[in-house]
XYZ file of C-alpha atoms in Angstrom:
603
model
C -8.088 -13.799 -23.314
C -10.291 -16.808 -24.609
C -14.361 -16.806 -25.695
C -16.124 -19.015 -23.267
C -19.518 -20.590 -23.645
C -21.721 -20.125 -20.917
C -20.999 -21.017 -17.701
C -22.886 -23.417 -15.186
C -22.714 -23.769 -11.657
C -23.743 -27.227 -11.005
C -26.871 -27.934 -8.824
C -24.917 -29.606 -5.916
C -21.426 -27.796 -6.648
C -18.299 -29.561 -5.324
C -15.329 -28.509 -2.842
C -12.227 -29.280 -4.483
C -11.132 -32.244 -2.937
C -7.875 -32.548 -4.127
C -5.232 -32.716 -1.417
C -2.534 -30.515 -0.945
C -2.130 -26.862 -0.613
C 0.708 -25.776 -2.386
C 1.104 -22.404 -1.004
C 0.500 -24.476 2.785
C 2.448 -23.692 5.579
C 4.662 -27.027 5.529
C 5.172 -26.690 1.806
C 6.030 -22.981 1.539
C 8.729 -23.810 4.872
C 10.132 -26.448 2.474
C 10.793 -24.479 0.008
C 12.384 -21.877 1.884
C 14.609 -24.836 3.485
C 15.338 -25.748 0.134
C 15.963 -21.697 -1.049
C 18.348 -21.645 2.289
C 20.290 -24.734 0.888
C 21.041 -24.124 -2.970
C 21.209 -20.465 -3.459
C 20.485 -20.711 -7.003
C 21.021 -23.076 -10.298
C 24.610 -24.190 -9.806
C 25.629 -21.337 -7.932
C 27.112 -21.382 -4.604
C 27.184 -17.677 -1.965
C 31.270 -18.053 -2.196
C 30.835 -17.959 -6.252
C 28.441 -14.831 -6.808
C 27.772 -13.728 -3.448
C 25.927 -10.667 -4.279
C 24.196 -12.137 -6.502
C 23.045 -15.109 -4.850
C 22.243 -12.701 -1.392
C 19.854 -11.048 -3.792
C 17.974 -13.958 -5.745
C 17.955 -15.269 -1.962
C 16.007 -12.195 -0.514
C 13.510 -12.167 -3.342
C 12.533 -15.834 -2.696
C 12.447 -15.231 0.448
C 10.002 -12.189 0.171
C 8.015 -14.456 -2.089
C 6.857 -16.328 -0.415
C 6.140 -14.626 2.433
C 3.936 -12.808 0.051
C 2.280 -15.844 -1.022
C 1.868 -16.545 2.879
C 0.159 -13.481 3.658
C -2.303 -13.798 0.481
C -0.497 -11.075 -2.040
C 0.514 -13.802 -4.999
C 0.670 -10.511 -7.068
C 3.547 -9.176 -5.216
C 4.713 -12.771 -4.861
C 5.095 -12.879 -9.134
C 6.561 -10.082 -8.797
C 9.888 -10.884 -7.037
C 9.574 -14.511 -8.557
C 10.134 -13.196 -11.837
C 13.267 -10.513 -10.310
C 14.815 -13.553 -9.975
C 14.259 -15.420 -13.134
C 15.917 -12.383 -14.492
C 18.492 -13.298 -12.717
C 18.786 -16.580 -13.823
C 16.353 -18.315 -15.961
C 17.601 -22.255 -15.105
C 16.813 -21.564 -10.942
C 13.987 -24.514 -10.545
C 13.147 -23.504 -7.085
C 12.103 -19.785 -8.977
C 9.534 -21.581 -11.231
C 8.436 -23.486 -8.576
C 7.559 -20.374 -6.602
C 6.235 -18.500 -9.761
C 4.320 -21.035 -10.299
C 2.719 -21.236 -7.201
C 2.101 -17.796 -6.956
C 0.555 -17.854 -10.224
C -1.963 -20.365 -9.170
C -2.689 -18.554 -6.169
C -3.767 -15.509 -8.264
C -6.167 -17.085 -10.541
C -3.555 -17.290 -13.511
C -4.073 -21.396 -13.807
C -2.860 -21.357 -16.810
C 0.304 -19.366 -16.592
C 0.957 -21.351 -13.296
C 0.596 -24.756 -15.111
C 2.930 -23.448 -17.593
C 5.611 -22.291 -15.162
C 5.288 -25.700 -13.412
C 6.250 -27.558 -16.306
C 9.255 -24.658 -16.708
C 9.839 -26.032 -12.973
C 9.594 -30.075 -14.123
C 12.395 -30.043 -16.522
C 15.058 -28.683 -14.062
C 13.755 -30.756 -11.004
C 12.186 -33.651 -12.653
C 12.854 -35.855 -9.169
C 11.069 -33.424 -6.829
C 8.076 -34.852 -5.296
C 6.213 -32.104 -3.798
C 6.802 -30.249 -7.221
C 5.210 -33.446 -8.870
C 2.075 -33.381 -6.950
C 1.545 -29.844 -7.055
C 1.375 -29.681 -10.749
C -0.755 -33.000 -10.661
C -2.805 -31.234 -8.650
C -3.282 -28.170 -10.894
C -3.862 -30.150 -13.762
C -6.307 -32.315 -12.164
C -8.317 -28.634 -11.070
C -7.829 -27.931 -14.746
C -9.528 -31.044 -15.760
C -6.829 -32.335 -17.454
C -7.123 -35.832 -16.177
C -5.129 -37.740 -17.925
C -2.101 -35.769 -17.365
C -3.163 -35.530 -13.820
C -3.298 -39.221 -13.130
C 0.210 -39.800 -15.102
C 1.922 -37.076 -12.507
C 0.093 -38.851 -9.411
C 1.835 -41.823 -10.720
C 5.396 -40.667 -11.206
C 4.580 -38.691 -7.495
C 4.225 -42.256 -5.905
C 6.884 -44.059 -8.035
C 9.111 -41.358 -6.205
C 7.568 -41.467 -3.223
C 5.462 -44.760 -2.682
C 2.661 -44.764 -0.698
C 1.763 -41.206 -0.075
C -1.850 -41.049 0.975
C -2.851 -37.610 0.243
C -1.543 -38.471 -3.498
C -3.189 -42.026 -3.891
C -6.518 -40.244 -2.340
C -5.698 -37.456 -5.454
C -5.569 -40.727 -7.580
C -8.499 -42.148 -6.683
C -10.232 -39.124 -7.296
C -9.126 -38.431 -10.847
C -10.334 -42.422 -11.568
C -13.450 -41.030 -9.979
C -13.890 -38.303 -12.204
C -13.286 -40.281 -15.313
C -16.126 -42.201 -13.800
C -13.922 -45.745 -13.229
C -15.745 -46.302 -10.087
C -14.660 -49.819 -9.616
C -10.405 -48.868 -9.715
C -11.467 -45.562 -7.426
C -13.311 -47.920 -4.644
C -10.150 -50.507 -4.952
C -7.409 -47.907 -4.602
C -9.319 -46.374 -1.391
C -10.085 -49.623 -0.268
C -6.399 -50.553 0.154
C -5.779 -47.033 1.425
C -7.941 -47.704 4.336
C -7.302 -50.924 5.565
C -3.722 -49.213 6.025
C -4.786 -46.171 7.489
C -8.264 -46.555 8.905
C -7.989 -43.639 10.870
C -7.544 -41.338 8.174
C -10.886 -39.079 7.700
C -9.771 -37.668 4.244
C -10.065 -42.022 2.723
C -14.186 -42.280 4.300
C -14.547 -38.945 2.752
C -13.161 -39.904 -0.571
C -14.749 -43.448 -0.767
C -17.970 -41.652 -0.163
C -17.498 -39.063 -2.943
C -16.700 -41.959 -5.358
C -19.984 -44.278 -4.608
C -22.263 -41.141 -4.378
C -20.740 -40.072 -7.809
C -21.735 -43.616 -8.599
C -25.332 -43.192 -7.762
C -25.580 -44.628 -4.856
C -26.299 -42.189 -2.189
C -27.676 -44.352 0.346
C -24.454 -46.218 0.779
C -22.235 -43.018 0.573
C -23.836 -42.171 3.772
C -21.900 -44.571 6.295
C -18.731 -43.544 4.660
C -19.522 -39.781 5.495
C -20.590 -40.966 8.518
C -17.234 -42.594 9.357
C -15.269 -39.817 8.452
C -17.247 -37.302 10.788
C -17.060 -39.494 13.772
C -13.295 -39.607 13.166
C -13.199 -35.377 12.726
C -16.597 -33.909 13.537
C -14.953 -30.379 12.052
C -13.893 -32.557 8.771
C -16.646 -29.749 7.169
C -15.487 -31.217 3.601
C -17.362 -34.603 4.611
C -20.868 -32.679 6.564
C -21.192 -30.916 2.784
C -20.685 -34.244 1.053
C -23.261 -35.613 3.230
C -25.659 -32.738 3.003
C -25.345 -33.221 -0.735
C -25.836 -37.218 -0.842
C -28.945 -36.469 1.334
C -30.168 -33.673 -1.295
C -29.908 -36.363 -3.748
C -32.082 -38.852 -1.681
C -34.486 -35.901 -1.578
C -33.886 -35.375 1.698
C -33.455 -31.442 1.550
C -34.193 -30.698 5.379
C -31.020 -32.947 6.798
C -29.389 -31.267 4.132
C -29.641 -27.854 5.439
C -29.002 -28.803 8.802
C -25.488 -30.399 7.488
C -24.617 -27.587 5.360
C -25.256 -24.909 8.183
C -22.941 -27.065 10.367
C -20.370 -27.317 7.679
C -20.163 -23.435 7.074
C -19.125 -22.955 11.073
C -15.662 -22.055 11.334
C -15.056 -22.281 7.667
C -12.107 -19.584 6.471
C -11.920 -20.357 3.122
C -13.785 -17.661 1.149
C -13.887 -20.163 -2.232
C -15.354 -23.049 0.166
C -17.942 -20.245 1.680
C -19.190 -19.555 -1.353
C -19.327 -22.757 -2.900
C -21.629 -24.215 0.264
C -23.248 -20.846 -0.001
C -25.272 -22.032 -3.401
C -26.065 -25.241 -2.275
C -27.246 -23.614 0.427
C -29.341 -21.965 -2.206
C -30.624 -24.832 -4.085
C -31.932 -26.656 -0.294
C -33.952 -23.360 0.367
C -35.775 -23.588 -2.678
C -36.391 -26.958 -2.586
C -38.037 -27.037 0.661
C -39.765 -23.556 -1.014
C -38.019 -20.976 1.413
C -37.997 -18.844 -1.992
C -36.786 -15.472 -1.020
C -34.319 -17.170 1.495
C -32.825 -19.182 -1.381
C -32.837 -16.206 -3.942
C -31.007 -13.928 -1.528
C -28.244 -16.739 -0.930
C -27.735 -17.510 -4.281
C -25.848 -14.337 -4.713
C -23.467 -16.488 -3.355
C -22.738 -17.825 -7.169
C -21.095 -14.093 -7.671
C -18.673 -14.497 -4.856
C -15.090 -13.283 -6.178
C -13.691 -15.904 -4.572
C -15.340 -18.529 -6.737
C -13.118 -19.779 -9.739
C -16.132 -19.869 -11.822
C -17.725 -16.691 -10.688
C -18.816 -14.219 -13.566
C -18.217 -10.778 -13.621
C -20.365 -7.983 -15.792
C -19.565 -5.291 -17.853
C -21.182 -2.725 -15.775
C -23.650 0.147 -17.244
C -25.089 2.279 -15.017
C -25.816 1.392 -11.025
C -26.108 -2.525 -10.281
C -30.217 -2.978 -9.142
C -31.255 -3.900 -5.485
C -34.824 -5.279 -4.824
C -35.804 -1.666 -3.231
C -35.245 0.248 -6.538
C -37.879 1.425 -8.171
C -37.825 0.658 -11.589
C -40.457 2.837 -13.161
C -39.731 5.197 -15.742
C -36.218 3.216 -15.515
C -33.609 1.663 -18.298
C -32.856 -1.526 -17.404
C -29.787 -4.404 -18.585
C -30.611 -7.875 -17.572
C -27.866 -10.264 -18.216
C -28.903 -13.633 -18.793
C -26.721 -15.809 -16.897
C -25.706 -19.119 -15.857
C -26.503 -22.109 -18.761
C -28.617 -21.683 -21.842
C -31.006 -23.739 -19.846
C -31.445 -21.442 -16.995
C -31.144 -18.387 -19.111
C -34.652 -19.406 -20.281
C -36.171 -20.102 -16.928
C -35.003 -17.094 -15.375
C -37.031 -15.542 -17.795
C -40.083 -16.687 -16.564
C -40.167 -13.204 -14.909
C -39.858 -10.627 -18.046
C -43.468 -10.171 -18.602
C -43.338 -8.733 -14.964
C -40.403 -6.435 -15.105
C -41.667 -5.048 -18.648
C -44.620 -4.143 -16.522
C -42.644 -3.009 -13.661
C -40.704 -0.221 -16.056
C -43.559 0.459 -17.452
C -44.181 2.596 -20.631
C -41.638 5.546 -19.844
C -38.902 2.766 -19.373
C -37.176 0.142 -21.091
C -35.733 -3.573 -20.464
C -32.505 -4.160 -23.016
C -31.494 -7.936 -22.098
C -28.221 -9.246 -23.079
C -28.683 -13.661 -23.870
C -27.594 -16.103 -25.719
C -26.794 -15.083 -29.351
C -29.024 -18.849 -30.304
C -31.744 -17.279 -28.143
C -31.764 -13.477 -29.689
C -34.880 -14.262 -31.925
C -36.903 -16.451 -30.063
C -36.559 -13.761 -27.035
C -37.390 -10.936 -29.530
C -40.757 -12.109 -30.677
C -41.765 -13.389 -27.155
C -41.065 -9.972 -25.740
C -41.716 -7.348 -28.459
C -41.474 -4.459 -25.941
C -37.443 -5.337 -25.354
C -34.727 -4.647 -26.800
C -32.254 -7.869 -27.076
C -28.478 -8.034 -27.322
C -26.238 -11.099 -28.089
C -23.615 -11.227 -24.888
C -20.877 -12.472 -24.966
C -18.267 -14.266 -22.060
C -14.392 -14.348 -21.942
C -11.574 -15.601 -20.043
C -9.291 -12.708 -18.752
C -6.260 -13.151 -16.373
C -8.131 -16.252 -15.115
C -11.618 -15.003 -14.608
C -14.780 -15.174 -16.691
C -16.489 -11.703 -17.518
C -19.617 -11.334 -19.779
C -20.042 -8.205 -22.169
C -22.362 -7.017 -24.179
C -21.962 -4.501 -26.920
C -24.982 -1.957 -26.732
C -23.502 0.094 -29.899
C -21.427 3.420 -29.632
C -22.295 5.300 -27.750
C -24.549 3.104 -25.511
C -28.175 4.188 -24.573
C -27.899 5.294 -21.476
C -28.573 2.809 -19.025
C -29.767 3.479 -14.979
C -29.658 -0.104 -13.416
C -28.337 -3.326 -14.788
C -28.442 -6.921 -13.132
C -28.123 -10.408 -13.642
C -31.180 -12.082 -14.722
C -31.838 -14.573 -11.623
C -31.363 -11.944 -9.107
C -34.425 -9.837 -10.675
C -36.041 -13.391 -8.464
C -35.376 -11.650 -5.029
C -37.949 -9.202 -5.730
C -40.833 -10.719 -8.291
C -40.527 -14.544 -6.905
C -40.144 -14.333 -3.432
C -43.234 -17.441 -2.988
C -44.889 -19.822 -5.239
C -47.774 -17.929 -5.585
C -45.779 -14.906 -6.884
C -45.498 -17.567 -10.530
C -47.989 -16.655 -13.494
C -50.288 -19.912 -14.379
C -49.993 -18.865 -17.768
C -48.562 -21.806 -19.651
C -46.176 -19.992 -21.766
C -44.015 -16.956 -21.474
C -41.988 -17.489 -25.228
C -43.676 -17.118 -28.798
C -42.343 -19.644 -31.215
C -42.370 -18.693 -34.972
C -46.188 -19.686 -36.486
C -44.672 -19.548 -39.507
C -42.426 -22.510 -38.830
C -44.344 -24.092 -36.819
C -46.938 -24.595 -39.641
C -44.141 -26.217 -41.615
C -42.551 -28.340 -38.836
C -46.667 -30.007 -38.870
C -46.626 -30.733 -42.344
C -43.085 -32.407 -42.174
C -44.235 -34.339 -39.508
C -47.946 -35.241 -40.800
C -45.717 -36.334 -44.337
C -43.403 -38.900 -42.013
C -46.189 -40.996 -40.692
C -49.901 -40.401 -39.628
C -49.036 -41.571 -36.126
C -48.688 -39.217 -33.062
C -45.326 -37.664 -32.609
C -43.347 -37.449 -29.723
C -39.855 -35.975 -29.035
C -37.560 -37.543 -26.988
C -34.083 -36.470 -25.383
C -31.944 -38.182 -22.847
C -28.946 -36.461 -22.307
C -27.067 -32.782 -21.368
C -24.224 -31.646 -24.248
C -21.481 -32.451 -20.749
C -21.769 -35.587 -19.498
C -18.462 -36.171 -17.202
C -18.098 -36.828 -13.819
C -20.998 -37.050 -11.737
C -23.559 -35.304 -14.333
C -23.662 -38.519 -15.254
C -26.019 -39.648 -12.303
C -28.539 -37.054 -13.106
C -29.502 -39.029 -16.506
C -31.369 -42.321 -17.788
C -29.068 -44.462 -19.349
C -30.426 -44.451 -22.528
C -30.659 -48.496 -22.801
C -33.589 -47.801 -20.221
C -35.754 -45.585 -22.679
C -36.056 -48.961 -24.913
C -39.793 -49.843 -23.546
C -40.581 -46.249 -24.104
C -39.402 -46.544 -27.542
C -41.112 -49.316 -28.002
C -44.835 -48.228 -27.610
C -46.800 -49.388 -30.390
C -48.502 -46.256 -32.289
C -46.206 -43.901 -31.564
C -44.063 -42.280 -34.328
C -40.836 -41.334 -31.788
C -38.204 -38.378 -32.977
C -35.024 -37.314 -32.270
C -34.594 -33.704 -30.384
C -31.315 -35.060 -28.741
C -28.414 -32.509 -29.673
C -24.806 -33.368 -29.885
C -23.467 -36.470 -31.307
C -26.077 -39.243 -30.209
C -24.671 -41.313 -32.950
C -23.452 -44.301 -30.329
C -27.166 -44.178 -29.069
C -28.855 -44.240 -32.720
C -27.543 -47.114 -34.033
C -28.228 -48.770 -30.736
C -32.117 -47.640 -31.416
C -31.931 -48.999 -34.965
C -30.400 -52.308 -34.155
C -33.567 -52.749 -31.398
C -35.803 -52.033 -34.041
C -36.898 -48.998 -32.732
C -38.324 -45.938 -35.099
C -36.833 -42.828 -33.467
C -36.557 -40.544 -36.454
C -34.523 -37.317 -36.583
C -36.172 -34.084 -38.838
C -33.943 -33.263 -41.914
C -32.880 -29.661 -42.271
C -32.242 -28.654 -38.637
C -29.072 -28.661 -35.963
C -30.813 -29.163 -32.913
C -27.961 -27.288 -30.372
C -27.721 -23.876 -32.625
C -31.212 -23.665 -34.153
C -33.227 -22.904 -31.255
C -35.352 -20.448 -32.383
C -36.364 -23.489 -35.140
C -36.257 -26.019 -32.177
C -39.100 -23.981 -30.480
C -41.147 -24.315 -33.338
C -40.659 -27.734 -34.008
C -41.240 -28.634 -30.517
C -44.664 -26.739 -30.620
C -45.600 -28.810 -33.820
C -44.653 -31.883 -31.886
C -47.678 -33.459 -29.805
C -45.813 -34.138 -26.884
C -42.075 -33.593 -25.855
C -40.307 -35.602 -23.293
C -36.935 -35.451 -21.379
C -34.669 -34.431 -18.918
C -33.792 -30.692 -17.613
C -31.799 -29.379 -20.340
C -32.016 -26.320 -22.950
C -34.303 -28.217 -25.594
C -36.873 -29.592 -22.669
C -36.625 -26.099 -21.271
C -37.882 -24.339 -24.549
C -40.559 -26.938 -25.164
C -42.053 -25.734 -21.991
C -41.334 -22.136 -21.552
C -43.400 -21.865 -25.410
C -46.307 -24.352 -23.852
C -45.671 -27.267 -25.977
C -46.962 -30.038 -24.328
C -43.591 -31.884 -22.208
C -43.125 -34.770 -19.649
C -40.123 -33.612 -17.991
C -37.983 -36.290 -15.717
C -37.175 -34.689 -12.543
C -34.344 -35.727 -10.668
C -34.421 -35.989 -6.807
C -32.345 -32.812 -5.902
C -34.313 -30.550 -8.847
C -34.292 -27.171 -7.162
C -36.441 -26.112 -9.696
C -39.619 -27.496 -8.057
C -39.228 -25.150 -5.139
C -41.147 -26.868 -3.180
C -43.782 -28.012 -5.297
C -44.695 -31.244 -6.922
C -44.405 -29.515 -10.069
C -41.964 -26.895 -12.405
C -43.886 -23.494 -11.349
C -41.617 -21.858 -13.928
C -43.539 -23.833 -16.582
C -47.015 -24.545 -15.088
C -48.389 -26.405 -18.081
C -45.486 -29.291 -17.756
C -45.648 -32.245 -16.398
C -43.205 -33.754 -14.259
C -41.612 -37.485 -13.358
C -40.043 -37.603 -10.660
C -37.323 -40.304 -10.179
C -37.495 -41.563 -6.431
C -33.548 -41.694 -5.956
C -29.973 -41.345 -8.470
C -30.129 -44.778 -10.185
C -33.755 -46.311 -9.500
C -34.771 -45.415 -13.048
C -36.753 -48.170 -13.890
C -39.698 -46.806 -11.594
C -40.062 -43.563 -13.217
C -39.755 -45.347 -16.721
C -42.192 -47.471 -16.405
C -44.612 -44.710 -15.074
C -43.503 -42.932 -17.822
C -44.573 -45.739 -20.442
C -47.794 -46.015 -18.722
C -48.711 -42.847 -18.686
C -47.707 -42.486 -22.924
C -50.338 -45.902 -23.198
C -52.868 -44.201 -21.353
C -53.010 -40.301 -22.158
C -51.557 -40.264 -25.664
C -54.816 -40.192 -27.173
C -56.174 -37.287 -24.680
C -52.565 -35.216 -25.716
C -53.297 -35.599 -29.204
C -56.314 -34.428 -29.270
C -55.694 -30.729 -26.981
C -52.898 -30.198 -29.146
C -55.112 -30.551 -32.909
C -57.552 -28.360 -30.343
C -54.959 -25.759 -29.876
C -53.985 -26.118 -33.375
């Protein structure tokens, strides 16, 4: 069991692409072939008949288990015959299968390299622990095993396309395109290669030119549904949400796989709020709780779990906040309402992010706030939250974005109050007079990046070589809100000769509660969607938030109804940034002087 931070589902959430089941039909037959053949480590039936006849049979059974989705039962007579004999490769190999099968990735990746050393020259075995470790995210290792899978068996497209992939995660676009390149010109026929190739230049950016590739591969297998997603995705991204939904509705017929259900499922849920379909999209992001989803949390449970027809006067209920820190805040857009909903003879306890206990506490007097907590058990995540012993008792409980299936069902159902958290006067008063002692010049905050950037988060950011014109704005005094190491990007700044000073005395990723304040003293805050742009504009501070093209969080709108009083930039597609930028530097030359003024007003 292992602490986890909080999980994110991603915005446009990926089918595994990686190629190869290793529980498939073909590979489990092979296996058994292989069972049939050997017996055992250097055993023979004529040596230890019995014994052999009985390590046989539990193989055997196995896999048949692992065939008729019981990888429980499958471990089971695995390990019977590791008993048995502890050197039989074939018995790790089908351990660790079933292991991976049952959500144990890491026990499976660890019986797989058990399985390695006694049949280093086995390809299948090669590529089904490059596999696992590429799921893992281990990349590195992944891409090594792909390698030593083709030097064995050379030119295995399934594996290459596996390749290319891992190249594509580690965003090294150019070797991805090559490698599928060659791929295809040898096997132009092959759906999977389009698919890939598309995955890799939409990673990119470029979503317009992922869409022939997609294209391609549908023509050549109209039920490839792994290539209709892709699309519907690369069209979100173009801000194209209705050709979305029709894709992902045709992808989801005929689809068995409950983990590939589920996944389309959400972004099923993200296209119905951004075409505003709210209380569609709310009800069909319960999707992101589907047991079949690796990522899926689980909750300690108190009480009965609340449906939208409960009445919850006079009630005790648990929210969990849920997802990111980010979303944790906007999802709480709705408090103020369900404090009203229990009314006085009830109570709200939430359970958040420890970082976010006092900053929820002040904004919400009436509540009682816990610090949760999330772990890694047996494979799956599960959030706790420790209510003291004995726990209040407790009626309902619920995640905190499913509370938006019954209090934001429309746009209209949104409060136009500009703020919904309280950040610490106290602090705030001091954050002003560090900032009025720096320079006399208006302050704005800037950020330009998430804490993960890997893979194809990457797209959904400015390069930060792009934010020099907006760094350069004469009369501006700029500062640093970015959390994490920005170090690469600061000396960058300095070495332009741009003033983007970072406040003394604070750690921007663990003291939000200090963060809001600051960001309140600030006279204008400007970034991305992320947890520091998020608090700026949940406590009213006045923020320019960059909006990417596939930002379900506009539900429909041309603005952030969560946080009425921010402004948004849109960017018109992945990768045209220098539109939005320059908007953005317009806008700072001409309304600077209007924002500093309402905020000494407020003040």
């Amino acid at each position: 069991m292992s602490v986890q931070t909080s999980p994110r589902l991603a915005a446009t959430p990926k089918l595994d692409d990686i190629v190869g089941d290793s529980a498939s039909t073909e590979r489990l037959a092979a296996i058994s072939g292989s069972v049939r053949r050997t017996g055992g480590h250097g055993k023979t039936l004529k040596a230890a008949r019995a014994r052999q006849a009985l390590m046989v049979r539990h193989l055997q059974t196995a896999l048949k288990h692992i065939a008729a989705g019981e990888p429980a039962k499958a471990v089971d007579e695995a390990m019977a015959v590791l008993q048995l004999d502890e050197r039989y490769g074939l018995a790790w190999h089908v351990l660790a299968i079933s292991l991976e099968k049952a959500g144990e990735l890491e026990k499976a990746f660890t019986a797989y390299e058990a399985a390695l050393k006694l049949l280093p020259d086995d390809p299948a075995l090669v590529g089904d622990i490059g596999g696992l470790a590429h799921r893992l995210g281990h990349l590195d290792l992944a891409e090594k095993l792909y390698l030593r899978h083709l030097a064995l068996k050379p030119g295995n497209p399934p594996v290459a396309n596996n390749l290319a992939s891992v190249y594509r995660d580690q965003n090294r676009y150019g070797e991805a395109i090559d490698l599928l390149s060659t791929l295809i010109a040898a096997n132009p026929e092959m759906a999977l290669l389009w698919n890939s190739l598309g995955s890799v230049v939409s990673d990119r950016g470029d979503m317009e030119q992922s869409l022939p590739f997609y294209d391609e591969a549908i023509r050549l297998d109209p039920d490839f549904y792994k290539a209709r997603y892709n699309r519907a995705n690369a069209r979100m991204g173009l801000g194209d949400p209705e050709r979305a939904l029709n894709d992902i509705e045709a992808a989801l017929v005929g689809v068995r796989i409950p983990e590939d259900i589920a996944t389309m499922g959400i972004s099923r849920a993200f296209t119905q709020m951004m075409l505003g379909d709210l209380a569609a999209g709310f009800e069909t992001y319960e999707a992101r709780f589907a047991p079949a989803l690796s990522a899926a949390v689980s909750f300690q449970e108190y009480g009965r779990r609340w449906e939208p027809s409960d009445d919850l006067e006079g009630r005790t209920l648990l929210v969990y906040g849920e997802q990111g820190l980010g979303d944790e805040i906007l999802f709480a857009n709705l408090l103020g309402d369900v404090i009203e909903a229990v009314g006085p003879r009830g109570k709200v306890i939430l359970a958040c992010v420890g970082r976010l206990v006092p900053l929820f506490q002040r904004s919400f007097p009436g509540i009682e706030v816990h610090t949760h907590r999330t772990v890694t058990h047996q494979g799956r995540l599960k959030r706790f939250v420790d209510l003291g012993s004995p726990p209040p008792p407790v009626d309902l409980w619920t995640p905190l974005g499913s509370l938006f299936r019954r209090f934001r069902q429309s746009v209209d159902a949104f409060p136009e109050t500009p703020a919904f958290l309280t950040a610490d006067a106290a602090r705030v008063a001091h954050w002003r007079g560090v900032l009025a002692e720096q320079s006399p010049l208006p302050k704005v905050g800037v950020m330009w990046k998430s804490l993960l950037m890997k893979g194809n988060r990457v797209r959904g950011f400015v390069p930060f070589d792009l934010w020099a014109p907006v760094l350069a704005t004469p009369g501006i005094q700029f500062v640093n809100l970015q959390y994490g190491d920005c170090s690469v990007e600061m000396a960058r700044a300095e070495a332009a000769g741009l003033a983007l000073w970072t406040p003394p005395g604070i750690d921007l990723k663990q003291d939000l509660d200090d963060v809001a304040a600051l960001c309140c003293a600030l006279d204008l805050v400007i970034g991305p969607m992320a947890a520091t742009t998020n608090i700026a504009a949940a406590c009213g501070a006045p923020s320019w938030v960059l909006s990417m093209p596939d930002a379900w969080t506009r539900f429909g709108t041309d603005g952030l109804p969560c946080y009425p009083a921010a402004r948004l930039f849109p960017v018109d597609s992945f990768g045209e940034w220098e539109g939005v930028m320059g908007r953005l530097q317009t806008a700072l030359h001409q309304d600077i002087a209007h924002t500093v003024h309402a905020s000494t007003v407020a003040a």
